Amino acid sequence: MSEGWNIVCENLTVRYGAGENRATALMDFNGSFIPGKITVVFGPSGSGKTTLLKAVGTLLQPTEGRVNYNGKDPYKMLRKELLDLRREIGISFQHPLFVSQLTLWENIELVLNSSGKLDERHRELAYSLAEQLGIKKLLSKKPSEVSGGELKRASIVMSLSKDPSVVILDEPTAYLDEESSKKILEVLEGLREKGKTIVVSTHDPELIRVADVTYRLRYGRVVEARGDSGI
Ligand SMILES: Nc1ncnc2c1ncn2[C@@H]1O[C@H](COP(=O)(O)OP(=O)(O)O)[C@@H](O)[C@H]1O
Ligand SMILES: [Mg+2]
């Protein structure tokens, strides 16, 4: 029994702005993200990676087209159903978001609490992830007291400690040295073994190499799809 969700995108299109400023960030994306596979989205800056991840992560309603979670459109779900689904989606943003007055650990607890998962099992998971990513000693620090790369790793711990079924990581190895990037890869491979649905955007050739499925974007369109994303 797999852990993740089948996510299928049909003709997903996202436009920003209005009138003269209207611009298409993602055009007619057709693709799927499946449990037990690492799916990587890559392409130059501005090609639509973050937009796609936000739309898939139920944070940005597509202008046209659909996202289906096990056949259901989250943007048409009842509020309660959508909130339950969001508890099972762990997102780490390209530019991590933290509450600046709280320590890294308190930020992690805040996310666990908002997902109804502030219990020993999830605290333990957070500690072990922090240890694996080499930031356990920094958990009592405030976001302003650690480096960009450390904050990035903390944001990954934050998104994964709720043990979500769907993991969405926007450029998880950006700003990281080789050793830290390798640890992120190991974490991703562990999640794949657990059968999670894993969606990652990156410029990192190593990450592209371990992917099971890849989509290369350019100007908001898929210019190359590789791997078996069939369901
Ligand atoms: N909130 C926004 N408002 C207007 N345009 C945006 C917004 N976010 C992104 N864009 C534009 O959409 C395009 C795709 O952006 P993005 O998805 O962030 O690409 P990537 O993550 O590949 O760098 C870019 O041209 C970007 O300038
Ligand atoms: Mg981006």
mmCIF file of C-alpha atoms and ligand atoms in Angstrom:
data_model
loop_
_atom_site.group_PDB
_atom_site.id
_atom_site.type_symbol
_atom_site.label_atom_id
_atom_site.label_comp_id
_atom_site.label_asym_id
_atom_site.label_seq_id
_atom_site.Cartn_x
_atom_site.Cartn_y
_atom_site.Cartn_z
ATOM 1 C CA MET A 1 0.000 0.000 0.000
ATOM 2 C CA SER A 2 1.610 3.216 -1.033
ATOM 3 C CA GLU A 3 1.706 6.281 1.157
ATOM 4 C CA GLY A 4 1.376 9.099 -1.329
ATOM 5 C CA TRP A 5 -1.261 10.515 -3.601
ATOM 6 C CA ASN A 6 -1.565 10.363 -7.356
ATOM 7 C CA ILE A 7 -1.518 13.928 -8.591
ATOM 8 C CA VAL A 8 -2.507 14.458 -12.191
ATOM 9 C CA CYS A 9 -2.420 17.850 -13.902
ATOM 10 C CA GLU A 10 -4.554 18.482 -16.938
ATOM 11 C CA ASN A 11 -3.906 21.499 -19.155
ATOM 12 C CA LEU A 12 -2.763 23.487 -16.149
ATOM 13 C CA THR A 13 -2.382 27.159 -17.015
ATOM 14 C CA VAL A 14 -1.509 29.999 -14.642
ATOM 15 C CA ARG A 15 -1.598 33.666 -15.600
ATOM 16 C CA TYR A 16 -0.585 36.522 -13.338
ATOM 17 C CA GLY A 17 -1.723 40.134 -13.398
ATOM 18 C CA ALA A 18 -4.486 41.821 -15.336
ATOM 19 C CA GLY A 19 -4.904 43.895 -18.471
ATOM 20 C CA GLU A 20 -1.646 44.895 -20.121
ATOM 21 C CA ASN A 21 0.323 43.249 -17.326
ATOM 22 C CA ARG A 22 -1.290 39.871 -17.812
ATOM 23 C CA ALA A 23 1.398 37.250 -18.314
ATOM 24 C CA THR A 24 1.295 33.494 -18.667
ATOM 25 C CA ALA A 25 3.671 31.804 -16.211
ATOM 26 C CA LEU A 26 2.583 28.243 -16.942
ATOM 27 C CA MET A 27 0.923 27.044 -20.129
ATOM 28 C CA ASP A 28 -0.981 23.803 -20.641
ATOM 29 C CA PHE A 29 1.005 21.641 -18.254
ATOM 30 C CA ASN A 30 0.044 17.995 -18.526
ATOM 31 C CA GLY A 31 1.850 15.667 -16.210
ATOM 32 C CA SER A 32 1.608 13.560 -13.122
ATOM 33 C CA PHE A 33 3.317 13.083 -9.806
ATOM 34 C CA ILE A 34 3.118 9.586 -8.425
ATOM 35 C CA PRO A 35 3.828 7.847 -5.117
ATOM 36 C CA GLY A 36 7.267 6.308 -4.677
ATOM 37 C CA LYS A 37 8.826 8.425 -7.420
ATOM 38 C CA ILE A 38 10.945 11.524 -7.319
ATOM 39 C CA THR A 39 9.610 13.903 -9.952
ATOM 40 C CA VAL A 40 11.875 16.809 -10.787
ATOM 41 C CA VAL A 41 10.901 20.010 -12.552
ATOM 42 C CA PHE A 42 13.820 21.956 -13.977
ATOM 43 C CA GLY A 43 14.462 24.802 -16.375
ATOM 44 C CA PRO A 44 15.827 28.348 -16.347
ATOM 45 C CA SER A 45 14.768 31.019 -13.865
ATOM 46 C CA GLY A 46 11.345 32.374 -14.754
ATOM 47 C CA SER A 47 10.333 29.197 -16.607
ATOM 48 C CA GLY A 48 7.400 28.516 -14.270
ATOM 49 C CA LYS A 49 8.788 25.993 -11.751
ATOM 50 C CA THR A 50 7.622 27.762 -8.599
ATOM 51 C CA THR A 51 4.266 28.537 -10.185
ATOM 52 C CA LEU A 52 3.752 24.863 -11.023
ATOM 53 C CA LEU A 53 4.742 23.751 -7.511
ATOM 54 C CA LYS A 54 2.367 26.261 -5.912
ATOM 55 C CA ALA A 55 -0.518 25.181 -8.143
ATOM 56 C CA VAL A 56 0.181 21.519 -7.396
ATOM 57 C CA GLY A 57 0.529 22.350 -3.689
ATOM 58 C CA THR A 58 -3.014 23.830 -3.600
ATOM 59 C CA LEU A 59 -1.648 27.325 -2.906
ATOM 60 C CA LEU A 60 -2.383 28.936 -6.244
ATOM 61 C CA GLN A 61 -5.574 28.334 -8.161
ATOM 62 C CA PRO A 62 -4.902 27.672 -11.830
ATOM 63 C CA THR A 63 -6.408 30.091 -14.324
ATOM 64 C CA GLU A 64 -7.339 27.155 -16.522
ATOM 65 C CA GLY A 65 -7.063 23.391 -16.299
ATOM 66 C CA ARG A 66 -7.112 21.123 -13.279
ATOM 67 C CA VAL A 67 -5.046 19.470 -10.605
ATOM 68 C CA ASN A 68 -6.434 16.129 -9.437
ATOM 69 C CA TYR A 69 -5.560 14.494 -6.139
ATOM 70 C CA ASN A 70 -6.608 10.843 -6.480
ATOM 71 C CA GLY A 71 -9.100 12.091 -9.028
ATOM 72 C CA LYS A 72 -10.430 15.031 -6.998
ATOM 73 C CA ASP A 73 -9.870 18.706 -7.702
ATOM 74 C CA PRO A 74 -8.680 20.372 -4.455
ATOM 75 C CA TYR A 75 -9.873 23.741 -5.713
ATOM 76 C CA LYS A 76 -13.400 22.325 -5.743
ATOM 77 C CA MET A 77 -13.211 20.561 -2.391
ATOM 78 C CA LEU A 78 -15.185 21.639 0.648
ATOM 79 C CA ARG A 79 -13.089 23.666 3.076
ATOM 80 C CA LYS A 80 -12.765 20.846 5.604
ATOM 81 C CA GLU A 81 -11.666 18.370 2.945
ATOM 82 C CA LEU A 82 -9.108 20.835 1.594
ATOM 83 C CA LEU A 83 -7.718 21.483 5.081
ATOM 84 C CA ASP A 84 -7.386 17.723 5.663
ATOM 85 C CA LEU A 85 -5.576 17.379 2.345
ATOM 86 C CA ARG A 86 -3.230 20.278 3.170
ATOM 87 C CA ARG A 87 -2.197 18.544 6.382
ATOM 88 C CA GLU A 88 -0.768 15.845 4.120
ATOM 89 C CA ILE A 89 1.172 18.239 1.915
ATOM 90 C CA GLY A 90 4.607 19.392 3.087
ATOM 91 C CA ILE A 91 5.982 22.363 1.178
ATOM 92 C CA SER A 92 9.384 23.976 1.461
ATOM 93 C CA PHE A 93 9.469 27.289 -0.378
ATOM 94 C CA GLN A 94 12.306 28.613 -2.479
ATOM 95 C CA HIS A 95 12.670 31.496 -0.019
ATOM 96 C CA PRO A 96 11.895 29.974 3.373
ATOM 97 C CA LEU A 97 9.220 31.563 5.541
ATOM 98 C CA PHE A 98 9.813 31.699 9.297
ATOM 99 C CA VAL A 99 8.339 33.663 12.169
ATOM 100 C CA SER A 100 11.327 35.834 13.063
ATOM 101 C CA GLN A 101 10.575 36.141 16.810
ATOM 102 C CA LEU A 102 10.487 32.368 17.297
ATOM 103 C CA THR A 103 13.361 29.887 17.400
ATOM 104 C CA LEU A 104 13.761 27.348 14.600
ATOM 105 C CA TRP A 105 12.348 24.678 16.915
ATOM 106 C CA GLU A 106 9.343 26.833 17.818
ATOM 107 C CA ASN A 107 8.750 27.420 14.107
ATOM 108 C CA ILE A 108 8.762 23.661 13.545
ATOM 109 C CA GLU A 109 6.334 23.160 16.451
ATOM 110 C CA LEU A 110 4.083 25.849 15.007
ATOM 111 C CA VAL A 111 3.793 23.935 11.731
ATOM 112 C CA LEU A 112 3.198 20.644 13.561
ATOM 113 C CA ASN A 113 0.535 22.288 15.681
ATOM 114 C CA SER A 114 -1.276 23.786 12.703
ATOM 115 C CA SER A 115 -1.382 20.323 11.118
ATOM 116 C CA GLY A 116 -2.732 18.710 14.290
ATOM 117 C CA LYS A 117 0.511 16.740 14.602
ATOM 118 C CA LEU A 118 2.201 18.236 17.660
ATOM 119 C CA ASP A 119 2.954 14.905 19.324
ATOM 120 C CA GLU A 120 5.990 12.856 20.324
ATOM 121 C CA ARG A 121 6.186 10.874 17.098
ATOM 122 C CA HIS A 122 6.384 14.000 14.956
ATOM 123 C CA ARG A 123 8.751 15.794 17.370
ATOM 124 C CA GLU A 124 11.049 12.754 17.191
ATOM 125 C CA LEU A 125 10.859 12.817 13.411
ATOM 126 C CA ALA A 126 11.762 16.525 13.404
ATOM 127 C CA TYR A 127 14.791 15.874 15.632
ATOM 128 C CA SER A 128 16.012 12.990 13.525
ATOM 129 C CA LEU A 129 15.645 15.002 10.302
ATOM 130 C CA ALA A 130 17.469 17.952 11.901
ATOM 131 C CA GLU A 131 20.237 15.567 12.926
ATOM 132 C CA GLN A 132 20.401 14.026 9.463
ATOM 133 C CA LEU A 133 20.684 17.488 7.897
ATOM 134 C CA GLY A 134 23.251 18.679 10.458
ATOM 135 C CA ILE A 135 21.238 21.484 12.078
ATOM 136 C CA LYS A 136 20.145 19.882 15.369
ATOM 137 C CA LYS A 137 22.403 22.169 17.412
ATOM 138 C CA LEU A 138 20.884 25.250 15.792
ATOM 139 C CA LEU A 139 17.273 24.568 16.717
ATOM 140 C CA SER A 140 17.338 26.960 19.679
ATOM 141 C CA LYS A 141 18.450 29.843 17.459
ATOM 142 C CA LYS A 142 16.284 32.484 15.820
ATOM 143 C CA PRO A 143 16.087 32.578 11.999
ATOM 144 C CA SER A 144 18.249 35.745 11.897
ATOM 145 C CA GLU A 145 21.030 33.946 13.802
ATOM 146 C CA VAL A 146 21.712 31.241 11.218
ATOM 147 C CA SER A 147 23.010 31.249 7.641
ATOM 148 C CA GLY A 148 20.857 31.069 4.486
ATOM 149 C CA GLY A 149 21.850 27.457 3.891
ATOM 150 C CA GLU A 150 21.045 26.498 7.481
ATOM 151 C CA LEU A 151 17.682 28.201 7.205
ATOM 152 C CA LYS A 152 17.006 26.331 3.986
ATOM 153 C CA ARG A 153 17.717 23.021 5.728
ATOM 154 C CA ALA A 154 15.528 24.060 8.671
ATOM 155 C CA SER A 155 12.704 24.809 6.257
ATOM 156 C CA ILE A 156 13.044 21.313 4.810
ATOM 157 C CA VAL A 157 12.893 19.826 8.324
ATOM 158 C CA MET A 158 9.854 22.016 8.988
ATOM 159 C CA SER A 159 8.000 20.770 5.928
ATOM 160 C CA LEU A 160 8.885 17.090 6.444
ATOM 161 C CA SER A 161 8.441 16.723 10.194
ATOM 162 C CA LYS A 162 4.670 16.424 9.825
ATOM 163 C CA ASP A 163 5.362 13.255 7.813
ATOM 164 C CA PRO A 164 3.276 14.406 4.828
ATOM 165 C CA SER A 165 2.109 12.083 2.056
ATOM 166 C CA VAL A 166 3.028 14.676 -0.552
ATOM 167 C CA VAL A 167 6.386 16.446 -0.403
ATOM 168 C CA ILE A 168 6.953 19.585 -2.487
ATOM 169 C CA LEU A 169 10.416 21.125 -2.331
ATOM 170 C CA ASP A 170 11.255 24.257 -4.303
ATOM 171 C CA GLU A 171 14.987 24.282 -5.080
ATOM 172 C CA PRO A 172 15.923 22.359 -1.914
ATOM 173 C CA THR A 173 19.666 22.339 -2.604
ATOM 174 C CA ALA A 174 19.994 25.999 -3.622
ATOM 175 C CA TYR A 175 22.583 27.820 -1.455
ATOM 176 C CA LEU A 176 23.853 24.502 -0.118
ATOM 177 C CA ASP A 177 27.352 23.042 -0.261
ATOM 178 C CA GLU A 178 27.995 19.643 -1.765
ATOM 179 C CA GLU A 179 27.839 17.776 1.538
ATOM 180 C CA SER A 180 24.515 19.296 2.568
ATOM 181 C CA SER A 181 23.086 18.713 -0.917
ATOM 182 C CA LYS A 182 24.072 15.053 -0.648
ATOM 183 C CA LYS A 183 22.217 14.772 2.654
ATOM 184 C CA ILE A 184 19.106 16.252 1.050
ATOM 185 C CA LEU A 185 19.378 13.635 -1.701
ATOM 186 C CA GLU A 186 19.551 10.900 0.937
ATOM 187 C CA VAL A 187 16.454 12.292 2.636
ATOM 188 C CA LEU A 188 14.627 12.323 -0.720
ATOM 189 C CA GLU A 189 15.651 8.747 -1.448
ATOM 190 C CA GLY A 190 14.325 7.722 1.991
ATOM 191 C CA LEU A 191 11.005 9.414 1.219
ATOM 192 C CA ARG A 192 10.863 7.579 -2.101
ATOM 193 C CA GLU A 193 11.312 4.262 -0.288
ATOM 194 C CA LYS A 194 8.409 5.161 1.974
ATOM 195 C CA GLY A 195 6.226 5.690 -1.108
ATOM 196 C CA LYS A 196 5.682 9.415 -0.733
ATOM 197 C CA THR A 197 4.724 11.562 -3.715
ATOM 198 C CA ILE A 198 7.764 13.787 -4.216
ATOM 199 C CA VAL A 199 7.795 16.955 -6.328
ATOM 200 C CA VAL A 200 11.030 18.912 -6.544
ATOM 201 C CA SER A 201 12.187 21.887 -8.567
ATOM 202 C CA THR A 202 15.897 22.354 -9.070
ATOM 203 C CA HIS A 203 18.881 23.465 -11.128
ATOM 204 C CA ASP A 204 21.032 20.813 -9.466
ATOM 205 C CA PRO A 205 22.326 18.168 -11.929
ATOM 206 C CA GLU A 206 22.716 15.602 -9.117
ATOM 207 C CA LEU A 207 19.067 15.954 -8.187
ATOM 208 C CA ILE A 208 18.035 15.683 -11.819
ATOM 209 C CA ARG A 209 20.136 12.527 -12.020
ATOM 210 C CA VAL A 210 18.332 10.725 -9.158
ATOM 211 C CA ALA A 211 14.874 11.676 -10.462
ATOM 212 C CA ASP A 212 12.545 8.977 -11.766
ATOM 213 C CA VAL A 213 10.549 11.440 -13.827
ATOM 214 C CA THR A 214 11.616 14.863 -15.099
ATOM 215 C CA TYR A 215 9.860 17.784 -16.736
ATOM 216 C CA ARG A 216 11.966 20.480 -18.343
ATOM 217 C CA LEU A 217 10.221 23.830 -18.578
ATOM 218 C CA ARG A 218 10.951 26.779 -20.784
ATOM 219 C CA TYR A 219 8.822 29.927 -20.954
ATOM 220 C CA GLY A 220 6.102 28.130 -18.989
ATOM 221 C CA ARG A 221 5.899 25.103 -21.264
ATOM 222 C CA VAL A 222 7.191 21.555 -21.010
ATOM 223 C CA VAL A 223 9.905 21.130 -23.607
ATOM 224 C CA GLU A 224 10.961 17.663 -22.517
ATOM 225 C CA ALA A 225 9.390 14.965 -20.321
ATOM 226 C CA ARG A 226 11.343 11.895 -19.289
ATOM 227 C CA GLY A 227 10.584 8.806 -17.248
ATOM 228 C CA ASP A 228 7.420 6.884 -16.663
ATOM 229 C CA SER A 229 4.802 9.119 -15.115
ATOM 230 C CA GLY A 230 1.965 6.831 -16.182
ATOM 231 C CA ILE A 231 -0.513 5.777 -13.532
HETATM 232 N N1 LIG B 1 3.185 36.860 -8.271
HETATM 233 C C1 LIG B 1 3.544 37.088 -9.528
HETATM 234 N N2 LIG B 1 3.039 38.114 -10.244
HETATM 235 C C2 LIG B 1 3.375 38.319 -11.524
HETATM 236 N N3 LIG B 1 4.265 37.562 -12.205
HETATM 237 C C3 LIG B 1 4.817 36.535 -11.550
HETATM 238 C C4 LIG B 1 4.513 36.249 -10.188
HETATM 239 N N4 LIG B 1 5.226 35.157 -9.806
HETATM 240 C C5 LIG B 1 5.937 34.799 -10.873
HETATM 241 N N5 LIG B 1 5.708 35.604 -11.920
HETATM 242 C C6 LIG B 1 6.299 35.474 -13.274
HETATM 243 O O1 LIG B 1 5.938 34.207 -13.771
HETATM 244 C C7 LIG B 1 7.020 33.599 -14.469
HETATM 245 C C8 LIG B 1 7.366 32.264 -13.838
HETATM 246 O O2 LIG B 1 7.866 32.489 -12.540
HETATM 247 P P1 LIG B 1 8.276 31.332 -11.553
HETATM 248 O O3 LIG B 1 7.182 30.342 -11.507
HETATM 249 O O4 LIG B 1 8.686 31.958 -10.278
HETATM 250 O O5 LIG B 1 9.539 30.686 -12.315
HETATM 251 P P2 LIG B 1 10.790 29.872 -11.763
HETATM 252 O O6 LIG B 1 10.405 29.309 -10.428
HETATM 253 O O7 LIG B 1 11.053 28.839 -12.808
HETATM 254 O O8 LIG B 1 11.922 30.850 -11.654
HETATM 255 C C9 LIG B 1 8.133 34.610 -14.450
HETATM 256 O O9 LIG B 1 8.094 35.338 -15.639
HETATM 257 C C10 LIG B 1 7.805 35.480 -13.263
HETATM 258 O O10 LIG B 1 8.312 36.783 -13.438
HETATM 259 MG MG MG B 2 11.308 29.435 -8.617
#
